[in-house]
């Protein structure tokens, strides 16, 4: 079976590897690159624990082959913190108790991050809509909404200063 | 959760892709959004030996209106349809449809071309295309042809596409003034397929009479169904409550639902009635009319 | 509750931000599937498509021929070591890998060992198993009929499918009360099988060192010590000794009871690790998790209430058929095969009650309590709260007034119910009043009356539940004989920093924060200076783990007691440092000072340093303590929930307009964490109420084998929960705390079900079983000629 060479930018660094076509991108991240922050919670593309950004858009990395990411740009949860500074979305989850077991959290963070990129002042409904592809069993979503609202406010303040 | 092995191609032109399709025939499948195909492959329910990824082919993701026709490239992502100002303003039924497909993450990859070509009777766009009287453009090595949506969905997971054709474009005639449409989907939760879905597109003439009605039904048959008798009934009438009620009844009678976890036959049939009423009411409102 | 410490110290009552979060928000948690060891092999499992079938042959040739497939393990392999069967946590027996037959669809049949995940998956599809189907038993009632196929042919002399008959209460007095009652109501209530589906599935990495004989297993387990002991007992004969078994629960992505059982996958992985000497990873995928792992509920209940004409309840009578699947693996405390179901007298004062539960085997996966239920308390609360509502509606008494009329009054506590529980404290009326006030109950009833005139369907449902948690006193509570105490060991370093280890194991409940807060409360050491660890059996003191909302009640109490032991020693050291007598010293969080001379003081940090540098002669150095806490009783959190629904007459969809939850868990350690537990618990009450169900067809095929049909609510289906609290401390817990983890899952389904039935009562609807799907509502409406 022929492997393919891929060059994909992950969290700002170019990563190269030879991969089988059937290698799911989530397995590439976790098992090849050892970026285990992205998680697997189901096998039918429902739970969203595997959410990462592909060219700026949040997608389910379990429903994408690594070969498809050649030449593209990916952001995972490990890429949110920059120079020792947490991103406001991460701070929001911490301040507002938006996580309990932490397993769905990376997916929620990436979806929340992406939402704020194009909607800096989302309503509660818009936040719930945006995260409707990310399942959580622990939090009941209430504090996740608050976490995103906190982050939105923090980003706005950051831009104001 | 792990797909079987396959060979992968990522052609950068249509002729390249089409040649690959001709070479590998039924052992190959096209990969566009992958949000239907990859889950099937992970469950080993689809086991293509060859995967032809068409995402690198330029020119297939346009979304523009020209000469009274909305042209949607097959690779247009559902999220882009959901967010398009043009679609929201002039073709809101398409926006309604896109936004209830899967979930927001799935919509960032899922394509309208894939939704139509995959022809899962539970997919949402097919009914909407029937209601709009859309045309599907199929491209082969010998050139393009146009297939009316009404002839496109031939059977369970089967379309009129030939094995060596790619769905490249969807063409929707711009609705005339006094038009409105809506897609209503009953689902158990966000991300689920339709229990039942109804697409309704109407045009009301200057005197308040229905000049055209298009009704498509999702997931109540082996293909999307057209509510022919309901459409015929509405034509030439003033759309009041009784009229819509009757049309909804006719649409329900046209449905051929099967019992499954989403509902019994009786429930689904009655939901066609309920949703057709709601879709027509909303379509009429958007057409600038009001239900008397 | 007044705060006794500053926010910097962070004792009880402070909404301290969680100490565990920094790693999770960076994606730096360590869950089992994140662990990679050199030379690690992958285990994947071949599963039965049949619910009941003889295994005629397992042909592994094709699989073994695949490059990268190293071994195929079957029941025959394990039988050589007598590991093919093992005890369940209820002292029944379960198969690890079958030799003769399979007894549920998706049962483990063989295991493939390969060099990588993908090859293992390929290997599984290449193993050829020949089955001969046997008659399938899925209906628990049919399972008890004479002539039904006997499933447990492994039990010599077994001639039926009964597991147990259990009863409690005074049957004669109850029957008399029903005979004499002015009003009785009876209802059949089915609470279907559901599955907890934590976002992380189960798995392990097992590593065996052939030279040292040391087995290390990283495992998704809520009870690592119990697992270690079970492995030692079960595999002692193949050389595993308890001092050489180390179970490590790393970060766990949700447990809720689903990560308590010892699943075959773990045992096979351990066996493979011992056989090969290589590290073995087994991670199940979601469909395996849903189809084979421990379920919850599946109780067929017939309940009756007796009352006087004025609505005063007199008696309760319940008969239940409990569908346990093919073996009893419910993980209840051993004396209680139906768990704590006999809390079913609830918040009400009954004169007589009698409960019977019969357990039965069927061809389904085993389990019974793995969904945040406090050992069958969800079933108990759902029953009593539904029945109370039916009775109230029958008598045309407002359901809130009916409850208040029948609540156990505050002055009656500690209250002993007629089924034998001694409730520690409660004030049910206060919680219900607060909930009614918060939601605007009177206005809602008015609105409902007006809407009803117009044919609009709106419902208000109440659930005033009493929970029972904190298992439990050693007199009555054990699992496989292991008493249900729990533990805390604290060691304080010279520079005043503390290390505390516990016998419990958080799967998201925030113990790294809350336990530190308890110690901060008792010793005045800031939360930031207290390191909490759980889950490593090599270092943590023995405990029974975290489930059934027991941690605060047991290990939390142990933290308090251990802290007080340290404080006692600290007092002696302080007296020595201050040259005063112990009796002359006062304590405030963080320091001892001389009565009347507050400037003569020693901080806890000065004392801890002195414990190593300047302790009194004759006293041992160091500052540490351990407590194995045997709770004197369970604790009884409670609450009142009120739910408002609007029903779409066209589709039957139920929309929750508002949901107010008033909870009382006694004294609160961290209000932010408590609120989070309630939000999550309510959502896991919503899910079974409206969405989730596991069912089987006549051949035993599961109908909801993936998230396609097993419907977990998203943020769009979940309402914005409104919460509030009352505070009725536990009189026996050292901190007055009760525990909260499962209250909301226990109390919520009834509130929702009651709201829907309330909306439809005037149409003649008395009861609808959960999940209340739109079609069920639609059927009620159309049967009565109601459309949109």
CSV table of C-alpha atoms in Angstrom, one decimal, chain B residues 1-5 43-44 185-193 195 245 260-271 273-275 277-278, chain C residues 44 117-118 121-122 125 285 287 648-653 691 695 703-704 707-714 716-717 774-775 778-779 782 787-788:
chain,number,residue,atom,x,y,z
B,1,UNK,CA,-13.6,3.0,13.8
B,2,UNK,CA,-10.7,2.2,11.5
B,3,UNK,CA,-11.3,2.2,7.7
B,4,UNK,CA,-9.9,-0.5,5.5
B,5,UNK,CA,-7.0,0.3,3.2
B,43,UNK,CA,-17.8,1.5,9.9
B,44,UNK,CA,-16.5,-0.5,6.9
B,185,UNK,CA,-37.0,19.7,9.3
B,186,UNK,CA,-38.3,17.7,12.3
B,187,UNK,CA,-35.4,16.0,14.0
B,188,UNK,CA,-34.8,14.3,17.3
B,189,UNK,CA,-31.8,16.5,18.1
B,190,UNK,CA,-29.2,18.7,16.4
B,191,UNK,CA,-27.1,16.5,14.1
B,192,UNK,CA,-29.8,13.9,13.4
B,193,UNK,CA,-31.2,13.1,10.1
B,195,UNK,CA,-37.7,12.4,11.0
B,245,UNK,CA,-54.4,22.6,5.1
B,260,UNK,CA,-37.9,3.0,12.2
B,261,UNK,CA,-36.4,4.5,15.3
B,262,UNK,CA,-37.4,8.0,14.2
B,263,UNK,CA,-41.1,7.1,14.1
B,264,UNK,CA,-44.0,5.0,13.0
B,265,UNK,CA,-45.5,5.2,9.6
B,266,UNK,CA,-48.5,7.1,11.0
B,267,UNK,CA,-46.5,9.6,12.9
B,268,UNK,CA,-44.2,10.4,10.0
B,269,UNK,CA,-47.1,10.8,7.7
B,270,UNK,CA,-48.8,13.1,10.0
B,271,UNK,CA,-45.6,15.1,10.4
B,273,UNK,CA,-48.9,17.2,7.1
B,274,UNK,CA,-47.8,19.3,10.0
B,275,UNK,CA,-44.5,20.4,8.5
B,277,UNK,CA,-48.4,23.5,6.8
B,278,UNK,CA,-45.6,25.2,8.5
C,44,UNK,CA,-8.7,-5.1,19.8
C,117,UNK,CA,-4.0,0.2,16.3
C,118,UNK,CA,-4.9,-0.2,12.6
C,121,UNK,CA,-8.6,-3.5,13.8
C,122,UNK,CA,-7.9,-5.3,10.5
C,125,UNK,CA,-12.3,-8.4,10.9
C,285,UNK,CA,-14.4,2.6,20.7
C,287,UNK,CA,-19.9,1.4,19.7
C,648,UNK,CA,-46.2,21.5,20.4
C,649,UNK,CA,-49.6,20.0,19.5
C,650,UNK,CA,-48.5,19.5,15.9
C,651,UNK,CA,-45.3,17.5,16.5
C,652,UNK,CA,-45.6,16.4,20.1
C,653,UNK,CA,-42.3,18.0,20.9
C,691,UNK,CA,-34.0,11.3,24.6
C,695,UNK,CA,-33.7,-1.4,23.6
C,703,UNK,CA,-31.4,-0.8,18.5
C,704,UNK,CA,-29.2,2.1,19.6
C,707,UNK,CA,-24.6,8.0,18.8
C,708,UNK,CA,-26.6,7.9,15.6
C,709,UNK,CA,-29.6,6.6,17.6
C,710,UNK,CA,-28.5,6.9,21.2
C,711,UNK,CA,-29.3,10.6,21.6
C,712,UNK,CA,-27.1,12.7,23.9
C,713,UNK,CA,-28.4,16.2,24.2
C,714,UNK,CA,-26.4,19.0,22.7
C,716,UNK,CA,-29.3,23.3,21.7
C,717,UNK,CA,-31.6,20.7,23.4
C,774,UNK,CA,-42.5,13.6,20.6
C,775,UNK,CA,-44.2,10.5,19.1
C,778,UNK,CA,-48.4,12.8,19.7
C,779,UNK,CA,-50.0,9.4,20.3
C,782,UNK,CA,-54.2,12.1,18.5
C,787,UNK,CA,-54.2,18.3,16.8
C,788,UNK,CA,-52.5,21.7,16.3
